[in-house]
XYZ file of C-alpha atoms in Angstrom:
422
model
C 97.949 31.904 48.355
C 98.620 31.223 51.972
C 101.293 31.724 54.627
C 103.228 28.664 53.438
C 103.623 29.922 49.867
C 105.484 32.710 48.093
C 104.896 34.468 44.794
C 107.566 35.706 42.350
C 106.634 38.585 40.127
C 107.731 38.472 36.502
C 108.246 42.062 35.252
C 105.857 42.814 32.406
C 107.395 43.627 29.023
C 105.149 46.602 28.385
C 102.742 49.069 30.039
C 99.973 47.728 32.227
C 96.645 48.581 30.659
C 93.079 47.665 31.334
C 90.195 47.966 33.814
C 90.518 47.027 37.480
C 87.803 47.777 39.995
C 89.349 48.254 43.462
C 87.457 46.709 46.370
C 85.246 48.797 48.613
C 86.869 50.946 51.269
C 87.807 49.009 54.399
C 87.659 52.148 56.526
C 84.183 53.088 55.365
C 82.835 49.527 55.353
C 83.757 48.946 59.001
C 82.286 52.272 60.061
C 79.067 51.555 58.217
C 78.781 48.008 59.563
C 79.065 49.237 63.147
C 76.621 52.075 62.698
C 74.114 49.826 60.957
C 74.507 47.335 63.826
C 73.760 50.105 66.362
C 70.664 51.291 64.474
C 67.155 49.948 64.720
C 65.975 48.583 61.394
C 67.430 47.102 58.233
C 70.388 48.735 56.508
C 71.776 47.737 53.128
C 75.484 48.432 52.513
C 76.442 48.203 48.870
C 79.903 48.299 47.296
C 81.280 47.030 50.605
C 84.584 45.298 51.123
C 84.569 41.602 51.968
C 87.919 40.897 53.575
C 89.379 39.603 56.834
C 88.962 42.947 58.624
C 85.343 43.504 57.652
C 84.397 39.894 58.250
C 85.736 40.201 61.808
C 83.463 43.211 62.331
C 80.446 41.467 60.809
C 80.998 38.350 62.914
C 81.375 40.438 66.051
C 77.982 42.002 65.371
C 76.487 38.533 64.837
C 78.031 37.406 68.135
C 76.131 40.315 69.800
C 72.740 39.390 68.331
C 72.711 41.376 65.086
C 71.682 39.486 61.954
C 74.055 40.262 59.112
C 73.314 38.767 55.688
C 75.656 38.714 52.667
C 73.503 38.346 49.550
C 76.422 38.931 47.189
C 80.165 39.652 47.131
C 79.816 43.431 47.789
C 76.668 43.733 49.951
C 75.947 43.442 53.657
C 72.344 43.613 54.893
C 72.309 44.433 58.592
C 69.200 43.903 60.726
C 69.776 46.075 63.766
C 67.636 46.213 66.884
C 69.102 49.373 68.366
C 71.144 47.526 70.992
C 73.723 44.820 71.263
C 73.717 41.696 73.461
C 76.670 40.613 75.580
C 78.463 37.900 73.572
C 78.938 34.437 74.965
C 82.683 34.559 74.370
C 85.392 37.171 73.702
C 85.086 39.074 70.437
C 88.018 37.892 68.298
C 88.955 40.598 65.803
C 92.192 39.291 64.335
C 94.496 42.248 63.569
C 91.663 44.596 62.574
C 92.494 47.932 64.233
C 89.265 49.633 63.159
C 87.051 46.878 64.474
C 89.001 46.646 67.766
C 89.089 50.376 68.562
C 85.548 51.109 67.365
C 83.934 48.164 69.188
C 85.786 48.864 72.429
C 83.951 52.188 72.716
C 80.649 51.101 71.213
C 80.054 48.125 73.490
C 80.512 50.360 76.525
C 77.328 52.219 75.594
C 75.387 49.583 73.700
C 75.769 46.359 75.709
C 74.393 45.363 79.112
C 77.110 43.079 80.466
C 80.762 42.259 80.065
C 82.511 42.159 76.713
C 86.101 41.096 76.103
C 87.571 42.645 72.931
C 90.582 40.636 71.745
C 92.654 39.908 68.653
C 95.566 37.881 67.364
C 99.204 38.079 68.485
C 99.811 41.133 66.286
C 96.756 42.976 67.644
C 97.884 42.263 71.182
C 100.923 44.465 70.496
C 98.947 47.451 69.168
C 98.240 50.225 71.678
C 94.757 51.004 72.981
C 95.630 52.605 76.343
C 94.682 56.216 75.328
C 91.188 55.097 74.396
C 90.809 53.049 77.567
C 91.908 56.013 79.688
C 89.446 58.304 77.932
C 86.558 55.897 78.439
C 87.401 55.616 82.143
C 86.928 59.390 82.485
C 83.318 58.866 81.353
C 82.738 56.458 84.210
C 82.976 53.345 82.063
C 84.398 50.239 83.739
C 87.117 49.115 81.386
C 90.508 47.481 81.753
C 93.433 46.634 79.460
C 96.295 45.549 81.734
C 98.972 45.545 79.025
C 97.820 48.755 77.342
C 96.946 46.628 74.312
C 94.102 44.125 73.731
C 92.557 42.147 75.280
C 90.235 44.808 76.719
C 87.470 43.986 79.229
C 84.499 46.335 79.083
C 81.587 46.233 81.535
C 78.895 47.908 79.497
C 75.590 49.479 80.549
C 73.281 50.024 77.613
C 71.509 53.314 78.042
C 73.776 54.162 80.958
C 76.210 56.376 79.035
C 75.479 59.938 80.101
C 77.539 61.772 77.495
C 79.490 64.845 78.590
C 83.080 65.872 77.880
C 85.836 63.391 77.003
C 89.451 64.251 76.171
C 91.677 62.135 73.957
C 95.202 62.304 72.593
C 94.628 61.650 68.891
C 98.302 61.820 67.985
C 98.819 58.044 68.094
C 95.706 57.112 66.164
C 92.708 58.937 64.726
C 90.774 55.681 65.371
C 90.487 56.653 69.040
C 88.722 59.879 68.081
C 86.446 58.062 65.662
C 85.575 55.440 68.272
C 84.499 58.117 70.787
C 82.534 60.053 68.195
C 80.529 56.986 67.110
C 79.820 56.136 70.751
C 78.821 59.755 71.448
C 75.520 59.491 69.583
C 74.421 56.791 72.074
C 74.601 59.095 75.125
C 71.659 60.456 77.060
C 72.938 63.990 76.424
C 75.464 65.535 73.962
C 79.085 64.455 74.022
C 82.054 66.734 73.466
C 85.116 64.956 72.104
C 88.129 67.164 72.774
C 91.697 66.671 71.539
C 94.340 67.218 74.218
C 96.824 68.371 71.525
C 96.657 69.737 68.025
C 98.058 66.568 66.470
C 95.812 63.862 65.125
C 96.898 60.694 63.328
C 94.995 61.400 60.105
C 92.161 63.861 60.403
C 90.664 62.783 57.092
C 89.613 59.515 58.693
C 87.652 61.465 61.332
C 85.884 63.218 58.485
C 84.980 59.765 57.061
C 83.545 58.900 60.466
C 81.379 61.982 60.812
C 80.098 61.579 57.205
C 79.133 57.966 57.914
C 77.494 58.992 61.180
C 75.412 61.622 59.406
C 74.230 59.002 56.902
C 72.861 56.972 59.823
C 71.094 59.924 61.426
C 73.680 61.356 63.798
C 74.361 65.035 64.198
C 77.975 66.126 64.682
C 79.286 69.704 64.789
C 82.968 70.720 64.777
C 83.081 74.111 66.537
C 86.891 74.233 66.587
C 89.899 72.359 65.308
C 90.072 70.317 68.508
C 86.415 69.842 69.495
C 83.540 67.793 68.065
C 80.050 67.866 69.619
C 77.843 64.816 69.061
C 74.105 65.110 69.672
C 72.326 62.333 71.577
C 70.384 61.114 68.549
C 71.190 57.425 68.450
C 71.232 55.893 64.928
C 68.601 55.020 62.345
C 68.879 52.387 59.644
C 69.982 53.539 56.188
C 70.969 52.283 52.744
C 74.579 53.214 52.237
C 76.946 53.013 49.239
C 80.637 52.405 50.078
C 83.169 54.091 47.792
C 86.164 52.138 46.431
C 89.223 51.841 48.671
C 91.709 54.626 48.075
C 94.526 52.743 49.832
C 94.018 49.876 47.389
C 93.916 52.320 44.497
C 97.420 53.590 45.345
C 98.973 50.290 44.243
C 97.223 50.509 40.878
C 98.094 54.162 40.394
C 101.724 53.326 41.169
C 101.719 50.293 38.867
C 100.454 52.591 36.110
C 103.162 55.159 36.822
C 105.966 52.583 36.977
C 105.040 50.948 33.685
C 103.738 53.943 31.713
C 100.413 52.213 31.651
C 96.739 53.176 31.599
C 94.713 51.383 34.281
C 91.066 52.308 34.490
C 89.833 52.097 38.081
C 86.308 53.131 37.165
C 86.540 56.030 39.639
C 88.603 59.175 39.042
C 91.176 60.030 41.717
C 89.357 63.267 42.468
C 86.197 61.380 43.426
C 87.665 59.690 46.479
C 86.967 61.159 49.915
C 89.509 59.015 51.787
C 92.775 60.606 52.937
C 95.026 58.166 51.053
C 93.766 59.507 47.766
C 96.143 62.424 48.365
C 98.906 60.058 47.287
C 97.717 60.400 43.695
C 98.988 63.973 43.564
C 102.479 62.630 44.311
C 102.284 59.486 42.163
C 101.440 61.513 39.072
C 104.754 63.414 39.563
C 106.834 60.225 39.242
C 109.793 59.968 38.457
C 110.136 63.431 39.893
C 108.748 62.999 43.389
C 109.617 65.854 45.754
C 112.579 65.632 48.114
C 110.302 65.546 51.199
C 106.852 63.982 51.523
C 104.810 64.483 54.684
C 102.896 61.256 55.238
C 100.982 62.267 58.345
C 97.634 62.538 56.591
C 97.957 59.583 54.183
C 99.707 57.010 56.298
C 98.523 53.821 54.616
C 99.794 55.133 51.278
C 103.365 55.544 52.487
C 104.469 51.935 51.725
C 103.273 52.447 48.130
C 105.097 55.805 47.811
C 108.257 54.446 49.469
C 108.611 51.612 46.957
C 107.852 54.003 44.110
C 110.533 56.350 45.510
C 113.136 53.613 45.059
C 112.879 54.240 41.261
C 112.685 58.063 41.525
C 115.320 60.293 39.947
C 116.312 61.806 43.320
C 116.128 60.670 46.989
C 112.909 61.110 48.969
C 112.537 61.660 52.721
C 109.210 60.637 54.320
C 108.293 62.614 57.430
C 105.322 62.609 59.782
C 105.196 58.815 59.734
C 105.919 57.848 63.372
C 102.417 56.323 63.582
C 103.519 53.737 61.023
C 105.453 52.084 63.830
C 102.185 50.955 65.501
C 100.376 49.606 62.451
C 100.132 45.906 61.559
C 103.902 45.945 61.943
C 106.560 48.628 62.404
C 106.216 49.805 58.812
C 109.077 52.328 59.037
C 111.473 49.563 60.012
C 109.935 47.065 57.596
C 110.254 49.425 54.620
C 113.861 50.273 55.451
C 114.769 46.630 55.989
C 113.117 45.245 52.890
C 114.159 48.020 50.515
C 117.734 47.500 51.707
C 117.281 43.764 51.134
C 116.657 44.624 47.480
C 119.791 46.787 47.383
C 121.929 47.521 50.450
C 121.413 51.068 51.678
C 118.415 51.722 49.455
C 116.471 53.019 52.488
C 117.402 53.975 56.031
C 115.552 55.055 59.171
C 116.565 58.473 60.486
C 114.681 58.909 63.739
C 111.086 58.344 62.716
C 111.757 59.487 59.128
C 112.418 57.147 56.228
C 114.998 58.171 53.658
C 114.780 56.314 50.335
C 118.025 56.738 48.367
C 116.399 56.199 44.950
C 118.042 54.614 41.956
C 116.316 54.555 38.541
C 118.998 52.088 37.455
C 117.299 49.377 39.514
C 114.826 48.920 36.730
C 115.708 45.967 34.517
C 118.189 44.411 36.952
C 117.996 40.945 38.393
C 118.191 41.326 42.193
C 117.020 38.062 43.744
C 115.169 39.077 46.899
C 112.737 37.237 49.138
C 110.693 40.013 50.752
C 109.532 39.440 54.280
C 105.997 40.804 54.736
C 105.565 40.645 58.551
C 101.942 39.442 58.124
C 101.318 42.986 56.826
C 99.135 43.322 53.764
C 100.530 46.686 52.812
C 104.139 45.507 52.827
C 103.185 42.624 50.514
C 101.178 44.762 48.098
C 103.685 47.614 47.900
C 106.751 45.407 47.373
C 104.962 43.617 44.559
C 105.377 46.937 42.749
C 109.143 46.551 42.884
C 108.713 43.265 41.047
C 107.182 45.105 38.102
C 110.610 46.622 37.349
C 113.162 44.282 39.003
C 113.570 40.598 38.136
C 113.418 37.891 40.798
C 111.455 39.717 43.482
C 109.596 37.143 45.555
C 106.895 38.073 48.090
C 106.585 35.805 51.125
C 103.176 35.087 52.702
C 101.249 36.607 49.791
C 97.988 35.467 51.368
C 98.227 38.258 53.975
C 96.662 40.626 51.414
C 93.320 39.071 52.367
C 93.186 41.518 55.248
C 91.936 44.291 52.937
C 92.324 43.250 49.260
C 91.770 39.508 48.738
C 91.701 39.972 44.944
C 95.009 41.828 44.676
C 97.015 39.117 42.920
C 94.147 38.408 40.532
C 93.960 42.119 39.760
C 97.637 42.191 38.794
C 97.265 39.031 36.772
C 94.280 40.571 34.920
C 96.569 43.374 33.803
C 99.032 40.872 32.359
C 101.455 40.493 35.242
C 102.815 36.941 35.374
C 102.998 35.481 38.886
C 104.931 32.325 39.768
C 103.778 30.584 42.971
C 106.665 29.021 44.873
C 107.091 27.010 48.051
């Protein structure tokens, strides 16, 4: 399914039941790919995600002289040399935020020469100025004239001294993770210090430090706002990637909406990713709480917002300002598209999203063509509405390839009928 097609979801007549294995975690796969690329030796990443975002990261490593093999659909074998070469052309990373932020910092310490980190039109609207400013304080020659990609980095492999770097993590935890992963490449320890108490989603920083430890790094966390990274470099490792919790939220919600029993092969309690927190709310459906703080499970909010449309009482989502700088302005997109289904179903109130909720939506025919804004999470979450409402059509269904290329096949395997339309 591509950008010139649409898909109409036919509501299933009964509960969705059966096994579905979610893809590997995008967040963990891209961390592991980078760390394996920075290590000397051969690393084998199993259970990995193969999607647009991770393929951009893998190709960027190849462009910088790292051999990356793909022996099967869930494995990367990375042959690192301990350093990266300056690429012959700009690194094109699509709209992959993890790859863009992480590589911007890494190339500063791992490449001798100039690297341009760039992306598509959507990525060129996503902020990177706080990370650029932090890197400049470390003496790194870096420039991003618009405050967004493209970023030009003049790297000096082995020339990163370490030391103290401050960062405002309120806009994105990816900035913190980028600096932490770079920190192990210094000639002395690096202190990464938050300038405020807020951080986009601290759980993702925990994912970063766990992945770093697997590749031989040593990170301590002496206070809530300070991480200290030893100057260890990285060593090759075999690494198993857990399933993607963000992807799992759609399946948990589909189960809740239809009274089904979907076996993901991994219990909700086994996930270490922040978005797994959404399960504790999904299992309460149709009695979701009146207020849900989304600050620490941001990518799960589109799932929960669509689920909230069928809740018994209204739900206000708070702590979600960061959703405005994702693949699209997700706060605005959710309000706009839910209200396209039924006028007034959701409204923006400052940076909050208030979903009015109406259990009576289920079973109605409400012909709606849902705009997806080239955002995989808008497409996947609004497909859930089509499980209960007739004539919901998702535009640009192919955008799910960013993180879950098999999403539509997964729904079909559970018995959901999908009609492809022009």
